[in-house]
XYZ file of C-alpha atoms in Angstrom:
286
model
C 148.544 -100.134 37.766
C 150.735 -97.459 37.838
C 148.684 -94.114 38.695
C 151.518 -91.680 37.069
C 151.827 -94.037 33.125
C 147.601 -93.898 33.154
C 148.073 -89.755 33.785
C 150.032 -89.530 30.942
C 148.118 -91.491 28.382
C 145.621 -90.318 29.521
C 146.807 -86.009 28.893
C 148.246 -87.079 25.571
C 145.336 -88.972 24.482
C 143.357 -86.220 25.042
C 145.721 -83.372 23.596
C 146.242 -85.796 19.994
C 142.300 -85.408 20.105
C 142.947 -81.404 19.558
C 143.488 -79.136 16.454
C 144.462 -75.849 16.728
C 140.923 -74.326 15.239
C 139.059 -76.688 18.075
C 140.510 -74.110 20.872
C 140.903 -71.111 18.696
C 144.528 -71.256 18.364
C 145.794 -69.785 14.774
C 146.894 -72.363 11.767
C 149.549 -71.446 9.721
C 149.308 -74.851 8.231
C 152.574 -76.635 6.566
C 152.886 -80.111 8.631
C 152.992 -80.436 12.019
C 155.069 -82.819 13.615
C 153.012 -84.163 16.188
C 149.287 -85.439 16.547
C 146.647 -82.875 17.743
C 147.850 -80.067 20.009
C 151.391 -79.415 21.295
C 152.174 -79.181 24.464
C 153.418 -75.754 24.836
C 149.265 -74.872 23.664
C 148.366 -76.567 26.089
C 150.390 -74.889 28.349
C 149.580 -71.639 26.882
C 145.439 -72.314 26.841
C 145.477 -73.769 31.119
C 147.503 -70.689 32.331
C 150.646 -72.939 33.290
C 154.325 -73.223 32.383
C 155.155 -75.637 29.764
C 157.704 -77.156 31.896
C 154.908 -77.149 34.401
C 153.187 -79.143 32.408
C 155.435 -81.196 30.963
C 156.073 -82.201 34.132
C 152.624 -83.343 34.925
C 152.021 -85.319 31.281
C 155.192 -87.411 32.499
C 153.599 -87.561 35.621
C 155.701 -85.949 38.012
C 153.829 -83.453 39.813
C 153.002 -85.070 43.112
C 149.976 -82.484 44.039
C 148.468 -79.915 40.958
C 145.844 -78.182 42.787
C 142.218 -77.808 41.770
C 142.890 -74.534 39.861
C 145.255 -76.338 37.409
C 143.708 -79.384 36.863
C 139.970 -77.175 36.226
C 142.301 -75.117 34.265
C 143.808 -78.153 32.346
C 140.219 -79.771 31.875
C 138.945 -76.464 30.102
C 142.298 -76.389 27.947
C 141.784 -80.184 26.749
C 137.796 -80.425 26.735
C 137.265 -82.381 28.530
C 133.392 -83.661 29.817
C 132.405 -83.469 33.462
C 133.474 -87.153 33.437
C 136.919 -87.079 31.903
C 137.312 -83.576 34.609
C 136.399 -86.352 37.621
C 139.158 -88.619 36.165
C 141.835 -86.442 35.974
C 141.447 -85.583 39.935
C 141.340 -88.862 40.481
C 144.532 -90.154 38.321
C 146.272 -86.542 39.350
C 145.845 -86.946 43.172
C 145.517 -90.945 44.130
C 146.874 -90.136 47.418
C 142.949 -88.739 47.729
C 140.977 -91.263 47.735
C 143.592 -94.395 48.106
C 142.068 -94.898 51.682
C 138.534 -95.315 50.711
C 139.667 -97.829 47.986
C 141.665 -99.674 50.196
C 138.414 -99.968 53.066
C 136.697 -100.483 49.880
C 138.404 -103.429 48.652
C 138.901 -105.425 51.645
C 134.894 -104.866 53.180
C 132.758 -107.663 51.373
C 130.582 -107.326 48.315
C 126.914 -107.795 50.241
C 123.877 -106.270 48.482
C 121.807 -103.516 50.390
C 119.048 -104.747 51.857
C 117.158 -101.393 50.108
C 118.444 -102.656 46.632
C 117.510 -105.873 47.137
C 113.781 -105.197 47.756
C 113.542 -103.176 44.818
C 115.193 -106.306 42.776
C 112.384 -108.482 44.210
C 109.909 -105.412 43.442
C 110.647 -105.700 40.133
C 108.588 -108.232 38.327
C 108.149 -107.367 34.451
C 111.222 -105.201 34.477
C 114.868 -106.421 34.145
C 117.331 -105.255 37.203
C 121.124 -106.870 38.535
C 122.810 -105.272 40.975
C 126.032 -103.734 39.501
C 129.659 -103.887 42.409
C 132.978 -103.141 42.228
C 134.181 -103.688 38.631
C 131.177 -104.218 36.433
C 130.577 -107.454 38.935
C 127.176 -108.740 39.076
C 125.965 -109.646 42.637
C 122.725 -109.925 42.279
C 119.694 -110.380 39.670
C 115.939 -110.934 39.064
C 114.296 -113.658 37.258
C 113.360 -111.334 34.282
C 117.618 -110.565 33.747
C 118.045 -113.846 33.688
C 115.452 -113.885 30.879
C 117.445 -111.307 29.076
C 120.847 -112.156 29.317
C 121.448 -115.616 30.616
C 120.780 -117.858 33.993
C 123.477 -116.013 36.206
C 122.890 -118.086 38.849
C 124.633 -121.031 36.711
C 127.444 -118.804 36.511
C 130.581 -119.366 38.029
C 130.759 -116.311 40.750
C 134.121 -115.323 39.848
C 132.965 -115.027 36.371
C 129.328 -112.739 36.582
C 130.893 -109.705 35.486
C 129.172 -107.267 33.148
C 132.926 -106.323 31.090
C 134.402 -110.115 31.195
C 131.356 -111.625 29.797
C 130.845 -108.810 27.386
C 134.426 -109.612 25.489
C 135.441 -113.418 26.991
C 131.535 -114.333 25.692
C 130.921 -115.207 22.405
C 127.229 -115.040 23.027
C 127.387 -111.197 23.950
C 128.299 -110.255 20.708
C 125.119 -111.792 19.368
C 122.875 -111.094 22.273
C 123.845 -106.941 21.892
C 123.080 -105.388 18.247
C 125.227 -102.636 19.151
C 128.576 -104.930 20.733
C 130.809 -102.650 19.937
C 129.078 -99.349 21.318
C 128.585 -101.605 24.521
C 132.059 -102.548 24.698
C 133.268 -99.122 24.379
C 130.845 -97.835 27.239
C 132.087 -100.905 29.589
C 135.749 -99.860 29.256
C 135.075 -96.656 29.592
C 133.337 -97.512 32.532
C 136.509 -99.741 34.057
C 138.344 -96.802 32.939
C 136.603 -94.418 35.680
C 137.034 -97.233 38.019
C 140.561 -97.402 37.619
C 140.797 -94.108 37.935
C 139.072 -94.362 41.329
C 140.365 -96.941 42.481
C 143.906 -97.751 40.852
C 146.508 -99.774 42.637
C 144.385 -99.965 46.160
C 141.940 -103.187 44.087
C 144.873 -105.930 42.465
C 141.454 -107.416 41.498
C 140.428 -104.819 39.025
C 144.441 -105.022 37.915
C 143.270 -108.500 37.461
C 140.468 -108.128 35.569
C 141.547 -105.837 33.442
C 144.848 -107.388 32.685
C 143.098 -110.445 32.211
C 140.963 -108.863 29.515
C 144.123 -106.910 28.014
C 145.793 -110.576 27.671
C 142.427 -112.510 26.177
C 141.031 -109.956 24.284
C 142.253 -107.908 21.370
C 139.338 -105.672 21.270
C 139.568 -104.918 25.026
C 143.053 -103.611 24.507
C 142.561 -101.069 21.134
C 139.966 -99.909 23.403
C 141.519 -99.602 26.987
C 144.372 -97.848 24.695
C 141.783 -95.179 23.507
C 141.200 -93.713 26.667
C 137.558 -93.246 26.674
C 135.720 -92.071 30.053
C 132.261 -92.375 30.643
C 129.474 -93.411 33.839
C 127.061 -95.477 33.741
C 123.828 -93.741 34.222
C 121.221 -94.068 31.599
C 120.705 -95.076 27.713
C 119.492 -97.149 25.616
C 120.623 -100.810 24.497
C 119.531 -103.358 21.775
C 119.702 -106.571 21.605
C 118.737 -109.768 19.335
C 117.715 -112.596 21.955
C 117.543 -115.775 20.525
C 114.215 -116.029 21.533
C 112.339 -112.765 20.488
C 114.214 -111.566 18.175
C 115.134 -107.603 18.199
C 114.540 -105.563 21.151
C 115.246 -101.868 22.112
C 115.433 -100.841 25.805
C 116.088 -98.141 27.817
C 118.329 -98.664 31.088
C 118.634 -96.717 33.998
C 121.370 -96.561 37.166
C 120.582 -96.220 40.284
C 123.044 -95.643 42.793
C 123.097 -94.688 46.607
C 123.757 -91.639 47.419
C 126.204 -92.957 50.744
C 127.515 -96.071 48.677
C 128.103 -95.293 45.356
C 129.837 -98.858 44.635
C 126.467 -100.532 44.115
C 123.599 -99.960 41.581
C 121.325 -101.117 40.113
C 120.349 -101.442 36.390
C 117.039 -101.730 35.083
C 115.821 -102.202 31.622
C 112.771 -101.339 30.611
C 110.366 -100.862 26.945
C 108.366 -98.127 25.983
C 105.162 -98.837 26.291
C 102.886 -99.728 23.310
C 105.593 -100.751 20.904
C 107.425 -104.214 19.380
C 109.181 -104.493 22.091
C 107.156 -104.074 24.987
C 105.093 -106.740 23.661
C 108.409 -108.885 23.100
C 109.852 -107.649 26.013
C 106.368 -109.671 27.858
C 106.244 -112.662 25.258
C 109.929 -113.599 26.641
C 108.829 -113.050 30.553
C 105.937 -115.000 30.368
C 107.335 -117.616 28.685
C 110.383 -117.970 31.074
C 107.879 -117.944 34.238
C 105.941 -120.903 32.338
C 109.220 -122.667 31.899
C 109.769 -122.546 35.639
C 106.468 -123.670 36.147
C 106.467 -126.642 34.331
């Protein structure tokens, strides 16, 4: 992955999303020759010269200050995730060392996350590592998503399963939304680790070659952390489920996260999930 190219793509994409009325600039009508705002308009909003912003968009500014990056983020109306992404892309040398250290360190599940996973009997949960790799899971997660143990370890990856396993399109009732969320998170990963993680580059390359949906979404450059939300499933055994997911990260090791999926008590989803887990447990005993 070329960080300068990625930065250029990101800035152009976000500039194209905006219109004069979005940022209180006068719109004199007529046909605009560019989609979205012009470079001159972004430069004016950010308080930098047109030449500086042009070089920034071309990836030719090596060490922009926090003040400049924050001004650009404000001008482009970036949210918090997008602003952090901009900082990572614009100053990759500041994160390259830690990314290299993470890359060479084998992904071993933290003991505390392992214990939490074992305690969660009735809540599907997985431990997600770098690149959205699935590092560990509980029986409830297998009941919901399928038997991870039966999969090749190289294929235990949330993004790879979402885009390359046809069954995922049947399982996720809102597959398009899930797919976009996964791409948005991978963009964050790419911004943090960029070229120092060849496995991430390989994953993105593989998905780009094998999935037209991934290529399209990747080009749109969505950016969003994986924190919490609602997932809707259409499970082959119990039908429709609406589950709330939460992502728990240790402050000293954000590369690993425990993701839990729970149903609201008193709902049909709660009853269906309990039925699914009971049936799965009976099969294990049998």
